[in-house]
N, CA and C atoms as an extended XYZ file, in Angstrom:
306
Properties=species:S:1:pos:R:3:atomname:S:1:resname:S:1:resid:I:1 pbc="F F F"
N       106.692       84.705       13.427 N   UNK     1
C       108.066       84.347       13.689 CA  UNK     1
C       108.541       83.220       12.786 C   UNK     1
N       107.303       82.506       12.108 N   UNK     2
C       108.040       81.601       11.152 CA  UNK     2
C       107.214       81.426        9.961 C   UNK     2
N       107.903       81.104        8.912 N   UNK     3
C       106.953       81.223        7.439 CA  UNK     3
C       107.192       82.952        7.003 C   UNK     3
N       106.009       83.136        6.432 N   UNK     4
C       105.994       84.301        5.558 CA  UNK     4
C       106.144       85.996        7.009 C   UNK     4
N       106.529       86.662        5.658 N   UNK     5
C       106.405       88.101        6.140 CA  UNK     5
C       105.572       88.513        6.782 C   UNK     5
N       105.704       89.278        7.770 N   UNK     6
C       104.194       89.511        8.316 CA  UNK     6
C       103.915       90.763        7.178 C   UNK     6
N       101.991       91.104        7.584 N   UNK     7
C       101.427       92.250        7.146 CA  UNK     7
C       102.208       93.565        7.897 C   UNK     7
N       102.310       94.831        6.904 N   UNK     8
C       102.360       95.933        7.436 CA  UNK     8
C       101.693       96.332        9.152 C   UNK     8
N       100.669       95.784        8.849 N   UNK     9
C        99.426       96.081       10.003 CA  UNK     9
C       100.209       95.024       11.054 C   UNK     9
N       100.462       93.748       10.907 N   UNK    10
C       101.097       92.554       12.050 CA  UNK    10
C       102.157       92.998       12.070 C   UNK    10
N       103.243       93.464       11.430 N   UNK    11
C       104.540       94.044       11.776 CA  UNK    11
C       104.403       95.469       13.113 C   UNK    11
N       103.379       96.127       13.017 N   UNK    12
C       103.079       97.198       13.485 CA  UNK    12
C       102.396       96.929       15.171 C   UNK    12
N       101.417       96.106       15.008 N   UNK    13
C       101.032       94.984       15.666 CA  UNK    13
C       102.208       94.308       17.120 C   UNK    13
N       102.863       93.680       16.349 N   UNK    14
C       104.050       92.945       16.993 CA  UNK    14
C       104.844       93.828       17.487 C   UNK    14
N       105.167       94.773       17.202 N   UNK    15
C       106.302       95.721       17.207 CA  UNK    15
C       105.728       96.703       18.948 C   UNK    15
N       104.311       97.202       18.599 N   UNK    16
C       103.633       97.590       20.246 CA  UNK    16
C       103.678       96.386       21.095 C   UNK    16
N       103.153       95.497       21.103 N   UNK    17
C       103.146       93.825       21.981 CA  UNK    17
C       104.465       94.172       22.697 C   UNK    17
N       105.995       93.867       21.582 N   UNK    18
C       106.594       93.696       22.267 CA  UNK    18
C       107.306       95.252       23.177 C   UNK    18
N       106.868       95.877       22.721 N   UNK    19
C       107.447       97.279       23.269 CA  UNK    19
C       106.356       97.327       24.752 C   UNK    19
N       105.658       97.412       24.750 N   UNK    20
C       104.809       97.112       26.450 CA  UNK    20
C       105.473       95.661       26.975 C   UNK    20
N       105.382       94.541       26.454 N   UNK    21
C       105.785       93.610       27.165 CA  UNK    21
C       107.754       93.953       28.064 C   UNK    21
N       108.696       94.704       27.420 N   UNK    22
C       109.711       95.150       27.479 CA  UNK    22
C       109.846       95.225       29.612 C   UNK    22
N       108.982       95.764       29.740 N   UNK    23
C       109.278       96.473       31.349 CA  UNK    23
C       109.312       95.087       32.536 C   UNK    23
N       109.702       95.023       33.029 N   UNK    24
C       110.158       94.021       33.827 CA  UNK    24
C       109.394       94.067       35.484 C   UNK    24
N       109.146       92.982       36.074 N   UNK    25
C       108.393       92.878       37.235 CA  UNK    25
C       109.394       93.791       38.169 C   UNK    25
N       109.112       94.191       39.299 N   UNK    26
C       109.566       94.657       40.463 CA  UNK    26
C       110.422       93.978       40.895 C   UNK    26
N       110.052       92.602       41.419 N   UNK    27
C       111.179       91.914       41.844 CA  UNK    27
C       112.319       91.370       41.163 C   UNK    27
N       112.344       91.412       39.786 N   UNK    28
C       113.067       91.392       38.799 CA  UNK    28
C       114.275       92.717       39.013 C   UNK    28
N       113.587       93.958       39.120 N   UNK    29
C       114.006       94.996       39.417 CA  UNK    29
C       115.050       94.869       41.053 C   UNK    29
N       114.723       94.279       41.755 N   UNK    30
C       115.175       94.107       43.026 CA  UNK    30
C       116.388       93.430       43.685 C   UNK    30
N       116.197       92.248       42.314 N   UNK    31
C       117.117       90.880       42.133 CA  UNK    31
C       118.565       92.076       41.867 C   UNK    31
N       118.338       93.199       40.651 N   UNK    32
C       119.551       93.562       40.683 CA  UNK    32
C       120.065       94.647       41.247 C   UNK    32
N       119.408       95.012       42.365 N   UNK    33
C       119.812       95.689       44.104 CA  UNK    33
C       120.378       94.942       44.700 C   UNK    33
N       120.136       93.464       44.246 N   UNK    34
C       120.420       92.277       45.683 CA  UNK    34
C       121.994       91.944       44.865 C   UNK    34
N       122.331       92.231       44.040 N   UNK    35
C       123.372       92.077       42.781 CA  UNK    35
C       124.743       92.705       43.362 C   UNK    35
N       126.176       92.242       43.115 N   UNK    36
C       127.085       93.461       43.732 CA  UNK    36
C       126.808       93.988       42.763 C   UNK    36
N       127.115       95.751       42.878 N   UNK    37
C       127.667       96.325       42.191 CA  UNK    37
C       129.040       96.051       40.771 C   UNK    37
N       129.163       96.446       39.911 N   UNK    38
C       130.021       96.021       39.029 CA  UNK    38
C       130.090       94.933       38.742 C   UNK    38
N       129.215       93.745       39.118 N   UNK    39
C       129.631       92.049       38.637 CA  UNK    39
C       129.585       92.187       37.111 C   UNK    39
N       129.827       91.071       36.670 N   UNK    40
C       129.910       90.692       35.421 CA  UNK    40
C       128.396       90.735       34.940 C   UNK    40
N       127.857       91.196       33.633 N   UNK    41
C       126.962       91.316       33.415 CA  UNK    41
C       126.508       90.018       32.467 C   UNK    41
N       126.562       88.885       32.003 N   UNK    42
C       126.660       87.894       31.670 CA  UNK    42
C       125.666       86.873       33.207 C   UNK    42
N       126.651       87.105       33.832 N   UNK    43
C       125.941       86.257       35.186 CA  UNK    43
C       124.542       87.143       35.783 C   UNK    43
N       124.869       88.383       35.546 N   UNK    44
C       123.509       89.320       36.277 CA  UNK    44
C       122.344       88.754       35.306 C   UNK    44
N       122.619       88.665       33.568 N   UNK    45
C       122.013       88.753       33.241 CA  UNK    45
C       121.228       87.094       33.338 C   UNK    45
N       122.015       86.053       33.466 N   UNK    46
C       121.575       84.818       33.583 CA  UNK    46
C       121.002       84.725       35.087 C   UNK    46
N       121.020       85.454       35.714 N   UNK    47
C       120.013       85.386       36.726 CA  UNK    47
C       118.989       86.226       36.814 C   UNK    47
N       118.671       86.821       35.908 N   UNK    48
C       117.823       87.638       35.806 CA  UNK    48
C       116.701       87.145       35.037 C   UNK    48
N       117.469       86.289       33.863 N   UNK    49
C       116.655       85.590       33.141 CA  UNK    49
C       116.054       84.600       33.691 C   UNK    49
N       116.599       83.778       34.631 N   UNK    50
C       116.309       82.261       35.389 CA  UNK    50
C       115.040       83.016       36.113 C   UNK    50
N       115.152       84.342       36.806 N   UNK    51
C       114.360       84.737       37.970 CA  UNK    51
C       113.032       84.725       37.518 C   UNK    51
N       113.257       84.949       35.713 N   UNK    52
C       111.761       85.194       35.219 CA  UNK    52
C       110.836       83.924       35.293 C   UNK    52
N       111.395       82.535       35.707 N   UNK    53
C       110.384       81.344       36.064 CA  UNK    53
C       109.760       81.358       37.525 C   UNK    53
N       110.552       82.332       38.407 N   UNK    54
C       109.648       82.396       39.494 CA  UNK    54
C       108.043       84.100       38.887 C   UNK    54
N       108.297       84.657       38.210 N   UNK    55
C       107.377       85.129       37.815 CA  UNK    55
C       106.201       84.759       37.089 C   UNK    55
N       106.813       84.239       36.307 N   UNK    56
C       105.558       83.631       35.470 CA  UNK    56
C       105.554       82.079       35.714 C   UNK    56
N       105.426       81.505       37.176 N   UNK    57
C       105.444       80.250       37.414 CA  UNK    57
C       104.408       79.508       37.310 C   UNK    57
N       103.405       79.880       36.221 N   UNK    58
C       101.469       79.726       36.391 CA  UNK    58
C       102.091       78.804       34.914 C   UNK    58
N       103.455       79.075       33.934 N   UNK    59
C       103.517       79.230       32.585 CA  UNK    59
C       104.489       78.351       32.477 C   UNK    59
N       104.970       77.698       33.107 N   UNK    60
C       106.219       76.685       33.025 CA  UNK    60
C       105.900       75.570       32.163 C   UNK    60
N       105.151       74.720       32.455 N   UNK    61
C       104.401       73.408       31.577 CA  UNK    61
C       103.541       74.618       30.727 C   UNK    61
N       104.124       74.581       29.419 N   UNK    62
C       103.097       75.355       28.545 CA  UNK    62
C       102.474       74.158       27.035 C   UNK    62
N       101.106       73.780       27.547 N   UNK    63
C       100.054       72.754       27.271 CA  UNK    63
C        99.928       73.116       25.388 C   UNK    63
N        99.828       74.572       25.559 N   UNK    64
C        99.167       74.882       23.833 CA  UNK    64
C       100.594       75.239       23.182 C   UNK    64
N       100.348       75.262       21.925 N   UNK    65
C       101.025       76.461       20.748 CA  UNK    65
C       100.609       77.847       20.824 C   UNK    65
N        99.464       78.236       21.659 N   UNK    66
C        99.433       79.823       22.119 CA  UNK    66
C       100.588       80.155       22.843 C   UNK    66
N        99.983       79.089       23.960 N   UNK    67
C       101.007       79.579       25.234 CA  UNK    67
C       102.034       79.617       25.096 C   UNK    67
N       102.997       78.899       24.182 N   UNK    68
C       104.359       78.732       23.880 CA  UNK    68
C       104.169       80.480       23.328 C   UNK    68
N       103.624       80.548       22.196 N   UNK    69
C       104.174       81.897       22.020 CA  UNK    69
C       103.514       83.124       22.388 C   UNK    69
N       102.773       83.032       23.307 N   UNK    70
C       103.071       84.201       24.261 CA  UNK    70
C       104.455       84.449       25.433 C   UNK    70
N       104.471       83.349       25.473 N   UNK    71
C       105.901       83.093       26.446 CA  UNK    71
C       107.506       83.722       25.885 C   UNK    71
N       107.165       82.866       24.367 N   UNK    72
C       108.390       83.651       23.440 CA  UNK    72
C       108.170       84.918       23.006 C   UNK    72
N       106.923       85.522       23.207 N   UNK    73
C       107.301       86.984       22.777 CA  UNK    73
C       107.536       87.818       24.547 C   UNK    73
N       107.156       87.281       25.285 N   UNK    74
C       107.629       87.779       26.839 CA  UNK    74
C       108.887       88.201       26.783 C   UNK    74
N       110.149       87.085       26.228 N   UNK    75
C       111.409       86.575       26.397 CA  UNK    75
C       111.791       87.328       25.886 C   UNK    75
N       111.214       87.926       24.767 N   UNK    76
C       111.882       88.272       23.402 CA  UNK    76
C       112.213       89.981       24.097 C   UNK    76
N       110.763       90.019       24.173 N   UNK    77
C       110.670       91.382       24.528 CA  UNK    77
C       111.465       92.013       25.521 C   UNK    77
N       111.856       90.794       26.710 N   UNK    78
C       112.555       91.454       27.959 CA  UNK    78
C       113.598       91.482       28.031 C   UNK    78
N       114.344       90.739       26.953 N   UNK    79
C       115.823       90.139       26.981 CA  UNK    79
C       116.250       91.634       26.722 C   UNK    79
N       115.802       92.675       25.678 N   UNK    80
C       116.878       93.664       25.667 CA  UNK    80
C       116.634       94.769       26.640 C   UNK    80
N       115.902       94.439       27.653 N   UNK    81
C       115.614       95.584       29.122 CA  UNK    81
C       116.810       95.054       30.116 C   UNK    81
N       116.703       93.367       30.468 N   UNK    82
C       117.419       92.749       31.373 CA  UNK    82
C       119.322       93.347       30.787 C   UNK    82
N       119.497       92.855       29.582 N   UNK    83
C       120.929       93.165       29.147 CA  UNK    83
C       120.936       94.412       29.476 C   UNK    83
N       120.504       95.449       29.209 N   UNK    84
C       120.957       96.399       29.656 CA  UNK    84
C       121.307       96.774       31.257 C   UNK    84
N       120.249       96.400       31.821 N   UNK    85
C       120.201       96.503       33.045 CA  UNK    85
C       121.163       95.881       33.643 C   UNK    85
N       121.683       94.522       33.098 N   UNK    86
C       123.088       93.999       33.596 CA  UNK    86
C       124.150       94.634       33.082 C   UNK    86
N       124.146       95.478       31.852 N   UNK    87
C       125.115       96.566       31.544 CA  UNK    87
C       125.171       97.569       32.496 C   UNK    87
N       124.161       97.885       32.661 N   UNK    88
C       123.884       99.437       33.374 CA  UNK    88
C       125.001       99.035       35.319 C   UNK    88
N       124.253       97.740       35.328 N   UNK    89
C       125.074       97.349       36.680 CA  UNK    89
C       126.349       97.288       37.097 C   UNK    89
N       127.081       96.391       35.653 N   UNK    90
C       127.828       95.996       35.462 CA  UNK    90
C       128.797       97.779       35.576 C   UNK    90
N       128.496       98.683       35.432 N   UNK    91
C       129.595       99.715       35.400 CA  UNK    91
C       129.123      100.547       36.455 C   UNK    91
N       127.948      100.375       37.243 N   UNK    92
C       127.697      101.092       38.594 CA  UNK    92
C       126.798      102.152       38.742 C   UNK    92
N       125.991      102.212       37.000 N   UNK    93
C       124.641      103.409       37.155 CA  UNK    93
C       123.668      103.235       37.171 C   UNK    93
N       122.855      103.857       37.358 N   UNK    94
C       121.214      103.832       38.230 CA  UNK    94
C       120.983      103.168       36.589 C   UNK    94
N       119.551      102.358       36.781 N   UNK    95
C       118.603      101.458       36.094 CA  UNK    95
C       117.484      102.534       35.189 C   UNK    95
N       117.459      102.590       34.150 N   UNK    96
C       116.165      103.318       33.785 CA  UNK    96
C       115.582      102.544       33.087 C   UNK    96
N       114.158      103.006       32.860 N   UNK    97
C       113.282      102.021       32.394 CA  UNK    97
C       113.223      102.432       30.789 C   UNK    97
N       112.409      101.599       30.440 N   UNK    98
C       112.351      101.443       28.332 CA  UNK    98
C       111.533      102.707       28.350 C   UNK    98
N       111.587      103.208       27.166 N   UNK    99
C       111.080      104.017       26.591 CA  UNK    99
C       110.105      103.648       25.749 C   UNK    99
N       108.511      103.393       25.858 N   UNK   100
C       107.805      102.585       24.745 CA  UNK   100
C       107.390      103.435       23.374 C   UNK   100
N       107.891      104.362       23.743 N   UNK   101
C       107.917      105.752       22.658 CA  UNK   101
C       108.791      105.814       21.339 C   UNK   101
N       109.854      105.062       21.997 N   UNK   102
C       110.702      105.446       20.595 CA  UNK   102
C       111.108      104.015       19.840 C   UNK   102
């Protein structure tokens, strides 16, 4: 994420990581049942994001430079499941999950 290009092989690498990391906890999933219908997806999505410190609450004080970036590729990875999902809300249709396929 900073300095040089990655390798073919680390681009390839990074690219699966974050495509499994993508899918979101259950209760994450639940938070936007507990959601009205049609809200603004901006706020769904900022609570969706906040919700992710009660998930990974083992990871809050993060001690190393690992842990920091395992954390940032978590974020990275989930941010474009959650937006959607506050899209998907935001106009009133069922939730589907990522596709790690394509």
């Amino acid at each position: 994420m900073r300095g040089n290009l990655p390798t073919e092989e680390a681009s390839k690498a990074f690219d699966l990581e974050i495509r499994h990391r993508s899918f979101l906890d259950e209760g994450i999933l639940r938070l936007f049942d507990a959601l009205p219908d049609h809200a603004h997806p901006m706020a769904t999505m900022g609570a969706a994001t906040m919700a992710l410190a009660t998930i990974y609450k083992d990871h809050l004080n993060l001690s190393s430079d690992e842990e920091f970036k395992v954390m940032r590729r978590r974020i990275l990875a989930k941010m474009p499941t959650i937006a959607a999902m506050a899209y998907r809300n935001s106009i009133g249709v069922p939730m589907i999950y990522p596709d790690v396929n394509r």
